[in-house]
CSV table of C-alpha atoms and ligand atoms in Angstrom, one decimal:
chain,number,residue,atom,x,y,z
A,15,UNK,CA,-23.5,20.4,2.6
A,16,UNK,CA,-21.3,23.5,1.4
A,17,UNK,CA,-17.6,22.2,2.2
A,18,UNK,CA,-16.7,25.9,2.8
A,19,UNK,CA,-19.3,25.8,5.2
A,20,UNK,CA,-18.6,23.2,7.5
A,21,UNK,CA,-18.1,23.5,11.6
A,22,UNK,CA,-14.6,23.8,12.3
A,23,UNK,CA,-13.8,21.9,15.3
A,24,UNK,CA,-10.6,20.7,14.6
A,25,UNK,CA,-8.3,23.5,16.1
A,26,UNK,CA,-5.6,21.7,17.7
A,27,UNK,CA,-4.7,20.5,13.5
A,28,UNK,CA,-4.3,24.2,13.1
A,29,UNK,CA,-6.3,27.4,13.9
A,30,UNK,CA,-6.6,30.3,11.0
A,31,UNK,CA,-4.5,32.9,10.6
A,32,UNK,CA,-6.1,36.8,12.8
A,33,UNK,CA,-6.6,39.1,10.4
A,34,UNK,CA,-4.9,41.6,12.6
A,35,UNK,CA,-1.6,39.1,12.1
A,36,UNK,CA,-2.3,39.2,8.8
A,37,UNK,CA,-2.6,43.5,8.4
A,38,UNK,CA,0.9,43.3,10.6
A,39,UNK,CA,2.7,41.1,8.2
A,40,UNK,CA,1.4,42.0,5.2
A,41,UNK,CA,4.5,45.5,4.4
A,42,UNK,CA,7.2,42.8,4.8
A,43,UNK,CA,5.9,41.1,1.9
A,44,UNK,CA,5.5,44.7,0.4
A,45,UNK,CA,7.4,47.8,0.7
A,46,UNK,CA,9.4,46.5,3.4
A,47,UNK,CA,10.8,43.3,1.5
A,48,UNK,CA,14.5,43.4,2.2
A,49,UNK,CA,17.0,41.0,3.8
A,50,UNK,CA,17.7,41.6,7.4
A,51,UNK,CA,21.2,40.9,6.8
A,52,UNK,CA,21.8,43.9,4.5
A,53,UNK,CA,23.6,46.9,5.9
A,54,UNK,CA,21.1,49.3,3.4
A,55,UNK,CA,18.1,50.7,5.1
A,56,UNK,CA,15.7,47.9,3.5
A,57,UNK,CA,18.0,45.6,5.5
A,58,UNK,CA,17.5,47.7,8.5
A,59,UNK,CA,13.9,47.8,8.8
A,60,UNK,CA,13.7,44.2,8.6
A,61,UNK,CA,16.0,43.4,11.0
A,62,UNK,CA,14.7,45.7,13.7
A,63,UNK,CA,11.0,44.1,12.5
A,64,UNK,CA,13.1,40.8,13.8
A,65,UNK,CA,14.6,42.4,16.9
A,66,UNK,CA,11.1,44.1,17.9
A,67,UNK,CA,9.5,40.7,17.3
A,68,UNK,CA,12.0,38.6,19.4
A,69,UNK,CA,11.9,41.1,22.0
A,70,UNK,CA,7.7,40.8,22.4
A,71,UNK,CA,8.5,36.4,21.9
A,72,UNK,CA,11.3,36.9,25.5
A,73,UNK,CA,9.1,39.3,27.0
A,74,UNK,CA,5.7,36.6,26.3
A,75,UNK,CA,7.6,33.6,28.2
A,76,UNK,CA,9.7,35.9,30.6
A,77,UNK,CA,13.3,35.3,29.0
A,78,UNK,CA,16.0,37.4,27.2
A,79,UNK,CA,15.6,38.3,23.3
A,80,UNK,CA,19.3,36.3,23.3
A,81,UNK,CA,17.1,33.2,24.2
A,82,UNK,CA,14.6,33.5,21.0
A,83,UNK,CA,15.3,31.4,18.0
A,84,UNK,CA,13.1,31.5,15.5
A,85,UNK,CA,12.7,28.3,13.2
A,86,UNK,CA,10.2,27.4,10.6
A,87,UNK,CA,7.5,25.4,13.4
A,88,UNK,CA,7.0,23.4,16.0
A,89,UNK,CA,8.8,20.4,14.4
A,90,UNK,CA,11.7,22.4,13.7
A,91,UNK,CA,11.9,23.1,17.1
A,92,UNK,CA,11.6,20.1,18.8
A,93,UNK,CA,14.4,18.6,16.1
A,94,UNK,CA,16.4,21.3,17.1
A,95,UNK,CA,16.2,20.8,20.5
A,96,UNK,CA,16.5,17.3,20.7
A,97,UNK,CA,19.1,16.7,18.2
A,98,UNK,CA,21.4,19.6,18.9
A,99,UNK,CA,20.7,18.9,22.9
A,100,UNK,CA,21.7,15.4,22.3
A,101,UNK,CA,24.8,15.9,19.9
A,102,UNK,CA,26.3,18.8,22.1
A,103,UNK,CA,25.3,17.4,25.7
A,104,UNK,CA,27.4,14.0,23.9
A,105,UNK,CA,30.2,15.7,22.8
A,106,UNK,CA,30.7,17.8,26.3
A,107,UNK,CA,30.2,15.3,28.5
A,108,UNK,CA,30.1,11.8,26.6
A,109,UNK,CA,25.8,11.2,27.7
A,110,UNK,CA,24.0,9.2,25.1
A,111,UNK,CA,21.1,8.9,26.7
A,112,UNK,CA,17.8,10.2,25.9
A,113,UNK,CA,14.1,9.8,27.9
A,114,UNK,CA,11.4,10.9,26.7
A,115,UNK,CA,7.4,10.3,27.9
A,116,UNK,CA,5.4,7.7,25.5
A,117,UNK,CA,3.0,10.4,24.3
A,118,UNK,CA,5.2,12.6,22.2
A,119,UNK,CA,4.4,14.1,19.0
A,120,UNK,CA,6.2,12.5,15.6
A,121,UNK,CA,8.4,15.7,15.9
A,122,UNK,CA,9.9,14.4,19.4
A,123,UNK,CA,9.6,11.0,18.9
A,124,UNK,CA,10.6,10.3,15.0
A,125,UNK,CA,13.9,12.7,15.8
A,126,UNK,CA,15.0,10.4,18.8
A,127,UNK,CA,14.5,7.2,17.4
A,128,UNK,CA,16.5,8.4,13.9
A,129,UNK,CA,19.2,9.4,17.0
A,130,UNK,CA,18.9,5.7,18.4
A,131,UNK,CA,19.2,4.1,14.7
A,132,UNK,CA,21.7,5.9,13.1
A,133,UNK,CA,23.3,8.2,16.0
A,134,UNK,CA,24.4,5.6,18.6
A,135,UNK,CA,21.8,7.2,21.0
A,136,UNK,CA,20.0,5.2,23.3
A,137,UNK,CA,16.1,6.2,24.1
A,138,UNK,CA,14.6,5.3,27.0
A,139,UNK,CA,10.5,5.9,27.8
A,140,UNK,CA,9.1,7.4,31.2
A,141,UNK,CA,5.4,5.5,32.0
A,142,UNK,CA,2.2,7.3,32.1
A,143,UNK,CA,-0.9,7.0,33.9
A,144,UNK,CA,-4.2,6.3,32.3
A,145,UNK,CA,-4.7,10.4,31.7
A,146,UNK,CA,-1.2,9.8,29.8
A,147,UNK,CA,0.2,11.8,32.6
A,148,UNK,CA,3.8,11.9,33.4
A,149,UNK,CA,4.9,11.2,37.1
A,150,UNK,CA,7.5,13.9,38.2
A,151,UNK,CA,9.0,10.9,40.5
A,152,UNK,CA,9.5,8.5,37.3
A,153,UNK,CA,11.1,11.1,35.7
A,154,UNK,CA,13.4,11.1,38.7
A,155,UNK,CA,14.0,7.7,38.8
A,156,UNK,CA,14.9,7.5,35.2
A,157,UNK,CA,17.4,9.9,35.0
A,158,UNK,CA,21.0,8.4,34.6
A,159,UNK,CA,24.4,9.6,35.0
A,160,UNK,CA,24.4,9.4,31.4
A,161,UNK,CA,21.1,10.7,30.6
A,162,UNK,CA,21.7,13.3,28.1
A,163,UNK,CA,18.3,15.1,27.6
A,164,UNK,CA,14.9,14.4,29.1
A,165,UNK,CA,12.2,15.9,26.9
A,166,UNK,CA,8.2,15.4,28.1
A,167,UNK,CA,5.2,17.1,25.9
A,168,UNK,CA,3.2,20.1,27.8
A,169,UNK,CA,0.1,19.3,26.8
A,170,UNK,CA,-1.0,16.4,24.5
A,171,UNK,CA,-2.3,17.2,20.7
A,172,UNK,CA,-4.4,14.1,21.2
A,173,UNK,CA,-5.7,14.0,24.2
A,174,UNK,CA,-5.4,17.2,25.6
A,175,UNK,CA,-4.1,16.3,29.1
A,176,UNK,CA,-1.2,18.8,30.8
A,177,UNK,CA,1.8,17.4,32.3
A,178,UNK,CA,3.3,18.7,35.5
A,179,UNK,CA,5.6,20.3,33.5
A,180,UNK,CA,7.2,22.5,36.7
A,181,UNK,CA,7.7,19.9,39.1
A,182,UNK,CA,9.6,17.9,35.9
A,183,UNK,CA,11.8,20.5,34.8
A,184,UNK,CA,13.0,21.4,38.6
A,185,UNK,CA,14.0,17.6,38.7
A,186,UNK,CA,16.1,18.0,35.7
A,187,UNK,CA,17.6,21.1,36.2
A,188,UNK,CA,18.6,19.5,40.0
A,189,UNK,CA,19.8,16.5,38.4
A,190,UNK,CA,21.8,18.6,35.5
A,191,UNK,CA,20.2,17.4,32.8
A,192,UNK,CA,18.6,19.3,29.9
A,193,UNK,CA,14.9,19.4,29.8
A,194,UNK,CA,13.0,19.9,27.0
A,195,UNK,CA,9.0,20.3,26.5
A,196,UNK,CA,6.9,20.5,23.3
A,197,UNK,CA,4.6,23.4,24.1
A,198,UNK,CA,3.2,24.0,20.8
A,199,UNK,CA,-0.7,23.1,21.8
A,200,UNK,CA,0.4,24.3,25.3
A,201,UNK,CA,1.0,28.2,24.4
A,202,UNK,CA,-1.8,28.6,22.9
A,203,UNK,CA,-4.2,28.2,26.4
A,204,UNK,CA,-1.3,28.5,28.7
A,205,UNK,CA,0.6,31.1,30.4
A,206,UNK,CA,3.7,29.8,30.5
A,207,UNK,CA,6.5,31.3,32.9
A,208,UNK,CA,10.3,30.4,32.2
A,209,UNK,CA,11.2,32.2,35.0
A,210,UNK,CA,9.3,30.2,37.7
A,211,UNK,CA,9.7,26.9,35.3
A,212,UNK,CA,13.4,26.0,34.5
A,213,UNK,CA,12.4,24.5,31.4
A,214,UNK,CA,15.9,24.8,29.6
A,215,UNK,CA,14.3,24.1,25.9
A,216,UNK,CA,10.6,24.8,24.4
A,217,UNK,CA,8.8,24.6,21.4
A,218,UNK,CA,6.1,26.9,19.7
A,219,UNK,CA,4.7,27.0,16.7
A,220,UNK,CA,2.7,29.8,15.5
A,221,UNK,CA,-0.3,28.2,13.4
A,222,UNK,CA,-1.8,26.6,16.9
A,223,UNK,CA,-2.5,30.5,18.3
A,224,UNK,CA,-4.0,32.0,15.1
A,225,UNK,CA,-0.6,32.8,13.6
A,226,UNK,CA,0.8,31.8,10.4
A,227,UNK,CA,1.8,28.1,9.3
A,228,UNK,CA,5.8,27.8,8.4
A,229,UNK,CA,7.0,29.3,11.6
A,230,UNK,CA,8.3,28.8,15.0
A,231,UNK,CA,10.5,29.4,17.7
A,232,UNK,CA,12.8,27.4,20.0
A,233,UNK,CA,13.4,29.1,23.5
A,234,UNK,CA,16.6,27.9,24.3
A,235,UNK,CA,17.8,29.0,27.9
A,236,UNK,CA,21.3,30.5,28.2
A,237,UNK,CA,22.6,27.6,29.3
A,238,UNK,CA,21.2,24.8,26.9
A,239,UNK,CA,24.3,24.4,24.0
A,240,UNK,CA,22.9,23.1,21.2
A,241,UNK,CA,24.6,21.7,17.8
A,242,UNK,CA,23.0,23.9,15.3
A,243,UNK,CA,20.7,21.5,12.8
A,244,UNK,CA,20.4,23.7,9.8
A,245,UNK,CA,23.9,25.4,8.8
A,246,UNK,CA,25.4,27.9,6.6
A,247,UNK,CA,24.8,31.5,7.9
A,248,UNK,CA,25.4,33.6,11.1
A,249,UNK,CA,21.2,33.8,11.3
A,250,UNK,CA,19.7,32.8,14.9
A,251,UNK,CA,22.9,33.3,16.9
A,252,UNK,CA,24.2,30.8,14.2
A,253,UNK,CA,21.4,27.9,15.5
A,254,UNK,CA,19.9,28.4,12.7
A,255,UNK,CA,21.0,29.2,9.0
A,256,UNK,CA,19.2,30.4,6.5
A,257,UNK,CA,17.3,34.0,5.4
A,258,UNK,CA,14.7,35.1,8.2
A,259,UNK,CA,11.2,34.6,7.0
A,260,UNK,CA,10.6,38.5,8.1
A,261,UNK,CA,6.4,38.4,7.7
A,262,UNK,CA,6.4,35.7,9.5
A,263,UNK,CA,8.4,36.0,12.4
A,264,UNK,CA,6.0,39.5,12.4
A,265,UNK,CA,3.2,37.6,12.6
A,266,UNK,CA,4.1,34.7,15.1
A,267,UNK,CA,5.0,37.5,17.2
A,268,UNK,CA,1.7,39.3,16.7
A,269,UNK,CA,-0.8,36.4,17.0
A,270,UNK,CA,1.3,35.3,20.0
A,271,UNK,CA,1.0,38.8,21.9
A,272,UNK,CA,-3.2,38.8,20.9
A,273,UNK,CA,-3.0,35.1,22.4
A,274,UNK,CA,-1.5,36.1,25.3
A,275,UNK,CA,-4.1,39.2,26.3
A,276,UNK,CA,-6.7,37.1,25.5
A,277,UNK,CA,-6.1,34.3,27.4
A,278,UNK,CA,-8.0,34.4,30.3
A,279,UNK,CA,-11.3,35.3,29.1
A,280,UNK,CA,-10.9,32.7,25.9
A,281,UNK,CA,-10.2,30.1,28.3
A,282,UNK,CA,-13.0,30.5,31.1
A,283,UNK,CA,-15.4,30.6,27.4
A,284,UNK,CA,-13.8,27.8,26.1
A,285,UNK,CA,-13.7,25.7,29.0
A,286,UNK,CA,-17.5,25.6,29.5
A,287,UNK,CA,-17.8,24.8,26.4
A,288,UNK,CA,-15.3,21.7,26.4
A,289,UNK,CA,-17.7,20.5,29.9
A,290,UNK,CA,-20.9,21.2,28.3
A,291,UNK,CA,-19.8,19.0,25.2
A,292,UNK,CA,-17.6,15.8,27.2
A,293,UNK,CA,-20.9,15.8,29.4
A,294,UNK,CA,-23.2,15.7,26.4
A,295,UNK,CA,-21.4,12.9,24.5
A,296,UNK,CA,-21.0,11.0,27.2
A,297,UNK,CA,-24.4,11.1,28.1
A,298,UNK,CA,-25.7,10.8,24.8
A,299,UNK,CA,-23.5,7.8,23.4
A,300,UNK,CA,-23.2,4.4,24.7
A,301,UNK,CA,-19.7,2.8,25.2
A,302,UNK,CA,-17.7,5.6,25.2
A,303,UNK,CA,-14.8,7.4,27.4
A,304,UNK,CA,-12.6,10.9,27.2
A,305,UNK,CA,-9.3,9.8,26.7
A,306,UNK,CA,-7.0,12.2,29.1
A,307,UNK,CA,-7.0,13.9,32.2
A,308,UNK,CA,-10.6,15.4,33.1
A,309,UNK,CA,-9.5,18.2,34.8
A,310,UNK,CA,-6.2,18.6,34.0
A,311,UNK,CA,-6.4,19.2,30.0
A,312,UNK,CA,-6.5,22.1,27.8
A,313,UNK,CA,-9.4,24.3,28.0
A,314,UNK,CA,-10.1,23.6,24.2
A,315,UNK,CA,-10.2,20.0,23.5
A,316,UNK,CA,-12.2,17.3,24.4
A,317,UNK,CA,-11.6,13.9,23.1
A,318,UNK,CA,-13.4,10.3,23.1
A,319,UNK,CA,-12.9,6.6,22.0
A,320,UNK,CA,-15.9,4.9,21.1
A,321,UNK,CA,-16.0,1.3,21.6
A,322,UNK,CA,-16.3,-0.8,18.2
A,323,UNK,CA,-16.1,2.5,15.9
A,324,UNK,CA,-13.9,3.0,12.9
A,325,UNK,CA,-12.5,6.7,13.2
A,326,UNK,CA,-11.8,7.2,9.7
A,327,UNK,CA,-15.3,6.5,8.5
A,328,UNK,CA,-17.1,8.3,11.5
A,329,UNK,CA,-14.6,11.2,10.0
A,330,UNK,CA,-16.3,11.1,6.8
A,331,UNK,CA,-19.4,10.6,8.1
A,332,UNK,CA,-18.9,13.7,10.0
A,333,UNK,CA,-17.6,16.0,7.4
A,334,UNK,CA,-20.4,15.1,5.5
A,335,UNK,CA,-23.1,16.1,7.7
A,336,UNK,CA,-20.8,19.9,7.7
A,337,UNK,CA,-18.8,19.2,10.9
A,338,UNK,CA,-14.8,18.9,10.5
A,339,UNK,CA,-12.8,17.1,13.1
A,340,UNK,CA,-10.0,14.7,13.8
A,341,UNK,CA,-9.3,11.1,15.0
A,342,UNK,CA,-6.6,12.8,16.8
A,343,UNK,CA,-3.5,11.0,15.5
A,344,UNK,CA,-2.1,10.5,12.4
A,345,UNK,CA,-4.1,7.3,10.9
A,346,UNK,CA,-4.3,6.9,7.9
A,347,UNK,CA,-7.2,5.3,5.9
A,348,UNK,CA,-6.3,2.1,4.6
A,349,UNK,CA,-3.2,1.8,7.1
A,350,UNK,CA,-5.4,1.5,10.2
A,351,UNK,CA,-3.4,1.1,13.4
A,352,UNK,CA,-4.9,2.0,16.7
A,353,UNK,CA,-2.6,5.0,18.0
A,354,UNK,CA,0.5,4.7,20.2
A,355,UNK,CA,-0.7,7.2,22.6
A,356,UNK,CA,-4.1,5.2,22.9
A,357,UNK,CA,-2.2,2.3,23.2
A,358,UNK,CA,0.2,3.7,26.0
A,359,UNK,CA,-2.7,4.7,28.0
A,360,UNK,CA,-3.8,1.2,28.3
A,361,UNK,CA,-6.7,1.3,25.4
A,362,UNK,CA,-7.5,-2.0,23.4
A,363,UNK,CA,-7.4,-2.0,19.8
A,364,UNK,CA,-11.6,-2.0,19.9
A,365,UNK,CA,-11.7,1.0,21.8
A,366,UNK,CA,-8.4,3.1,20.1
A,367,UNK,CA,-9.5,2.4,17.0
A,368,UNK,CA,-13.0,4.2,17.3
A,369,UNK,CA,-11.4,7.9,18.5
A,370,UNK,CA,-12.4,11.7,17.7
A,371,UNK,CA,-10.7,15.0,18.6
A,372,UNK,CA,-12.7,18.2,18.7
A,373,UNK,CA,-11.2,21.3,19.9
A,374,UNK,CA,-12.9,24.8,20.1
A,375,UNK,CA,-11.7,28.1,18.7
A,376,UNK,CA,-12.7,31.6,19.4
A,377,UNK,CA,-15.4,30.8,16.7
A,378,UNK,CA,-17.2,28.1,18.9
A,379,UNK,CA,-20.2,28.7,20.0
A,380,UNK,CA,-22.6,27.1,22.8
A,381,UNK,CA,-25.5,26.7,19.3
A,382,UNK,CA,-22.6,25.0,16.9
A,383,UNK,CA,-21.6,22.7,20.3
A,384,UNK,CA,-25.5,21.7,20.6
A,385,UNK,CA,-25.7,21.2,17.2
A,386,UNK,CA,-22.5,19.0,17.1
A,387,UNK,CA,-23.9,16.8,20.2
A,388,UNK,CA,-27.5,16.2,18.2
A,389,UNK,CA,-25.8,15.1,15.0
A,390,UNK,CA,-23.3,13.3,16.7
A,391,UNK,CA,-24.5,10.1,18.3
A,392,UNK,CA,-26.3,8.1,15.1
A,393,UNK,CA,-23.3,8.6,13.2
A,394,UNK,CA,-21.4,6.8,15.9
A,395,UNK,CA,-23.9,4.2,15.5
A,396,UNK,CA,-23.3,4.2,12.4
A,397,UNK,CA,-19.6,4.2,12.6
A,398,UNK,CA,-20.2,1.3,14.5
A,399,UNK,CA,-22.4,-1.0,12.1
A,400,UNK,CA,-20.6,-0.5,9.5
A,401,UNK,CA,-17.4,-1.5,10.1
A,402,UNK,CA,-15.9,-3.8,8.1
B,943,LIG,C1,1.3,20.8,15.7
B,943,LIG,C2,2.2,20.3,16.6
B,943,LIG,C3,3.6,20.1,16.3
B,943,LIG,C4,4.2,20.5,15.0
B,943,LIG,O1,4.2,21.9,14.8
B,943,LIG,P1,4.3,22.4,13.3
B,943,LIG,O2,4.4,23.9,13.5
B,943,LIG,O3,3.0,22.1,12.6
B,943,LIG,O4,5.5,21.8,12.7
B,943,LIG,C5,4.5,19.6,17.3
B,943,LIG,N1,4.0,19.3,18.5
B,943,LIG,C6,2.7,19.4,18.8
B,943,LIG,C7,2.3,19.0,20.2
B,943,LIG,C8,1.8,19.9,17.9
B,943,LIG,O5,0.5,20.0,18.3
């Protein structure tokens, strides 16, 4: 099969860039080149480029331009929030603790631990369910006096459940303490509110909704100090240094506005979609289970574990017969561990081991998702047999 020509169903890894973004960014790679921070009309253009863009990003989630900071992705964000949360809530108030849910992404996880190692930090884990769900009440219970920052994922990359992300951030906001949620797969399917949800911190990144890769943004409300991460210049309200990436900030605004009007409709097509292909692989393939919430998970992405299946080779086996998905987590072949999110929702190593990811796009359609479920169940078998 044509590589160029396989399925795509691997969205939630990263969705390609609109062609509309695309026609939007393109004159601040051209004619409009120049650095924001110049006082020369160049400059001008592509700082109000910047200011029209953080203006549609406040408007999008319902907070003030002032609130906007653009960074270069998701991961930025979340190490932005976390760290500068954690060194700034420490140095006001002398907190050093930080609890986060056991179903982060590396971004959230990887930046707290390196704060526990080196940092003096101390990291604390909420529970989850068996739909990796966080319970708003353990979240209340966990909370300490000296609880710095709390920061629980909106909706999981792996297996798509949503977390009561409102109830959770009115609990922190009660308790004083800063709340932060990665919503990078969340904002892509998800209207999300700020002003009915006192999230204090949140993360985007523009690559999940059609934008471009390499850019980001951290809403940070008024009253969440943070330590800046990256220093140097003024850029960002000084919470982030560097020359703005102009065409890019353009574009993350753009793909995030044509995300945004399109929601409802891409979500109701999407969703059916997602139902018609859990039901038929379920059906279809013995020993197997979704992995997260069945209701409660974006409208894009269903995912399995298959009992006594090796991921990795059912991925190849996949690609080759022209379909292109994911195991879901970041396991690499030859290093096979079973994942810690399948691990903290109570899977054994025979089941986590054997998981796939697929997540629709607004290329999906119902003939590729019946084409997918007919190809799909021998290779399992396969996958199965011929592990080592
Ligand atoms: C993709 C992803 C990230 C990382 O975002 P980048 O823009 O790729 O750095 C962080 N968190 C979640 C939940 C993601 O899905």
């Amino acid at each position: 099969m044509d590589q160029n020509k396989a399925i795509y169903l691997d969205y939630a890894a990263s969705a390609p860039l609109d062609k509309r973004v695309l026609r939007e960014m393109m004159p601040y790679f051209e004619e409009n080149f120049g650095n924001p921070a110049s006082i020369h009309s160049y400059g001008q253009r592509a700082e109000a480029a910047i200011e029209s863009a953080r203006e549609r990003v406040a408007t999008t989630f319902r907070v003030t331009p002032q609130e906007v900071v653009f960074t270069s992705g998701g991961t930025e964000s979340d190490n932005l929030a976390i760290r500068g949360a954690a060194f700034s809530k420490r140095e006001i108030t002398g907190a050093n603790r930080i609890l986060i849910s056991p179903v982060e992404h590396h971004a959230v996880l990887e930046t707290a631990q390196q704060l526990s190692k080196h940092f003096g930090f101390i990291v604390e884990f909420l529970s989850v369910d068996e739909f990796g769900r966080v319970d708003p009440e353990e979240v209340d219970a966990g909370i300490k006096p000296d609880t710095a920052i709390v920061s629980v994922i909106y909706a999981n990359n792996e297996i798509g459940t949503i977390n009561p992300i409102r109830e959770i951030a009115a609990i922190c906001r009660e308790k004083g303490v800063l709340f932060h949620t990665d919503a990078v797969q969340a904002a892509a399917h998800l209207t999300i509110n700020l002003n009915e949800t006192p999230v204090d911190l949140l993360s985007i990144g523009a690559h999940k909704f059609y934008g471009p890769k390499g850019i980001g943004s951290l809403i940070a409300r008024k009253g969440a100090k943070l330590v800046p991460v990256i220093t140097g210049g003024a850029q960002e309200f000084s919470l982030r240094a560097g020359t703005s990436n102009v065409p890019y900030i353009v574009g993350l605004a753009e793909a995030l506005k044509l995300t945004s009007e399109n929601r409802e409709p891409n979500s109701l097509r999407m969703r059916a979609l997602r139902d018609r292909l859990i039901e038929g692989v379920l059906e279809s393939i013995p020993r197997a289970k979704l992995t997260g919430h069945p209701v409660e998970r974006l409208p894009n992405h269903a995912s399995f574990v298959f009992e006594g299946a090796d991921a990795n080779l059912l991925l190849v086996m996949l690609d080759m017969a022209g379909f292109a998905c994911s195991s879901g987590s970041a396991c690499k072949v030859g290093s096979p561990k079973p994942s810690e999110i399948l691990k903290a929702i109570g899977l054994s190593s025979n089941w986590a081991m054997g998981s796939l990811r697929v997540t629709l796009g607004v290329d999906t359609t119902l003939e590729i998702v019946e084409k997918f479920l007919k190809a799909l169940p021998p290779l399992v078998e396969q996958a199965r047999s011929l592990k080592a």
